Amino acid sequence: MGSQLATVDDGPITTEPMASPVVEPSTPDMAKRVLRKIDRTIIPLLFVTYMFNFMDKVILSSAAVFGLRDDNNLQGQQYSWLGSAFYFGYLIWEYPTTILIARLPTAKYLAGNTVFWGVAVAMTAACTNFAGLVTVRFMLGVAEATITPAFMFLTSTWYTRDEMPFRLGIWFAGNSVGGLLSSLLAYGVGHIDDHVGPWRWMYIILGVGTFLWSIPIFIWLPDSITKARFLNEEERQFASDRVVVAGTGITENSKWRLKQVKECFMDPKTYLILSIELLSQIPNGGSQSFSNIVVKSFGFTSLQSTLINIPYSLLAASIIAGTGWLAGRFRKANTLLIIAVVLPCVTGAAMIYNRDHIPHGVQLFAYFLLAPGPAAMPLNMSLVQANYRGVTKKMTMTAMIFIMYCTGNIAGPHLFRQYEAPTYQTAFRTIMICYALVIVIALTLRSYLIWLNKKRAAVEGFVGSAGAAGAVGDGKVIGEDVRNVQQVVEEVQLRPEDYEDVTDWKTVGFRYRY
C-alpha cells in the first residue's frame, strides 16, 4: 500500500504510513473485476426477489376486479382492511427480523423466509371469507417484512457509498417490473373461466413461483463477503477493504450494541428521514390497493385497467432506476431528487381530486403523474444506507423506517372510503397534502445535513468526504473528489481498528450525503 492522503484546508499532504505487513498491490483491473462479479451475482437475485415481493402484494388490486370481493362476500371497508392487514404483520415482525438479519447467516435466513412467503401467497387461493383473507394477508406481511431490510443490509455490505444508490434503485425497480408482470399475469389469467376462478389462479401461480425461487437464493446468494465462492481469496480481501474505506464500514462479526440504538434515537436526521417515509407511504398504501379500481372508474373495463398499469409500471421502474443512478453520481442531489419525483404527484392528485370537471383522458394523464411517487422510497432508503454507520445504528434505523412504511401503508387504504366511490376525494386530497409536506421536509433535511457537514469540518479541521466511510489509518481521510476505489484502497493504510463497528458520529472525516 502507498502513502495516505489527507485533505486539509490548504490542500493534500502526504504522511508516512505506519508499520504494517507488506501487501502486494492489486492488479490494475481489480476494482472493476470485483465490482462486475458482485453485480453479476448479487443484483439479479435481489431484483427477481423484489419483483416477486411486489407482485405478491399488488396482485390484490387485480384480484379485486376479478371476483375476490364477491367470492369472499366483502362488505364496506373490509377490502381496505385487507390492504392494512398485510402491514400489521409487517409491522409486528419488522424489528425482530432486523436483529435476526444481522445475527444469522443472512442468505440462508432469506431463503428459509422465502419458502414461508410462497406458502402464504398460495394459501390465499383457499380463502372463502374475510377472516381467511385477513389471516393470510397478515402472514404474508410477516414473511415479506424480512425482504427489504435484508436487501438494505446486503447492499451496505457489498457496495461503496457512491455505488449504493444506483444498486438500491436497480433492485427496488423490481417493484415496478413486478407490477408490470402482475398486470400481464392478471390479463392472461383473467380470461380463465372455470370453477377455480381467475383470482385464485393468480395466487396459486405466484405462490408456487415464489416458493421455487427460494432455491436459487439458497444456492447462489452468499451470507457474507468472506463466504463468497464467486470471488477468490485476493478478491474477497479487496471487496472487504473497499467497503471499509469507501462504504459504511464492516458488517461481519458485529454485535448488537445498545449505545448505537440510543444514538440512533438521539440523531435529529433520524426523525426527518422517518417523516419523509411516513408521508410518502400514506399515498402509496392507498394507490397500491386501489390502482385498478381507480383506473376502472375512469371508464375502462377490468381487463383494460390491468393493461393500463403496464406502461405505468414501466414509467415508475425507469424513474426509480434513473434517480438511483443520479443519486449515486451526484453526492449532493439526493434530497433534490426526492422533491423532483413527488412534485408531479402533487399535480396529479390535485387533478384527480377535481376530476368532476376533467375529461376521462385527462384523468388518466393525471393518474400517470402519480407514477414517480414510488421513487421517493428508494431515494430515502439510500439516505439511510449512505448516512448511517455502525451495524446496530443502521439496522435500528432500518427497522424504524419500515415501521413508518407500515404505518403509512396501513392508513393509506382507509382514505379510500367506500361511500365516496368512484371519486375518492378524501384520498386524493390527502395524497396531495402528504406529497407537499414531503417537499418541505426534504428541504429541511437538506439544510440540516449541509449545516452538519460544515460544523464537522470546522471542528475537525479538514473537508472530509461524502464518498468514503471517513477516518482510516492514522486518522486521515481521503479527498472529497476521489472516486477511484482501487486507488483509495491501495493508498490508504488500514489498521485493525478500522474494521471495528463504529457509528457515523464517531468516525472522523465522515460527511453526509444530501
mmCIF file of C-alpha atoms in Angstrom, residues 2-4 14-19 474 476 493:
data_model
loop_
_atom_site.group_PDB
_atom_site.id
_atom_site.type_symbol
_atom_site.label_atom_id
_atom_site.label_comp_id
_atom_site.label_asym_id
_atom_site.label_seq_id
_atom_site.Cartn_x
_atom_site.Cartn_y
_atom_site.Cartn_z
ATOM 1 C CA GLY A 2 1.135 3.528 -0.647
ATOM 2 C CA SER A 3 1.129 6.695 1.406
ATOM 3 C CA GLN A 4 -2.027 8.054 2.903
ATOM 4 C CA THR A 14 1.482 13.177 2.489
ATOM 5 C CA THR A 15 2.217 11.373 5.732
ATOM 6 C CA GLU A 16 4.421 8.366 6.348
ATOM 7 C CA PRO A 17 2.369 5.182 6.769
ATOM 8 C CA MET A 18 2.563 3.250 9.998
ATOM 9 C CA ALA A 19 4.340 -0.093 10.060
ATOM 10 C CA ASP A 474 -3.632 7.388 11.051
ATOM 11 C CA LYS A 476 -6.571 10.679 7.858
ATOM 12 C CA GLN A 493 -3.240 2.141 5.107
#
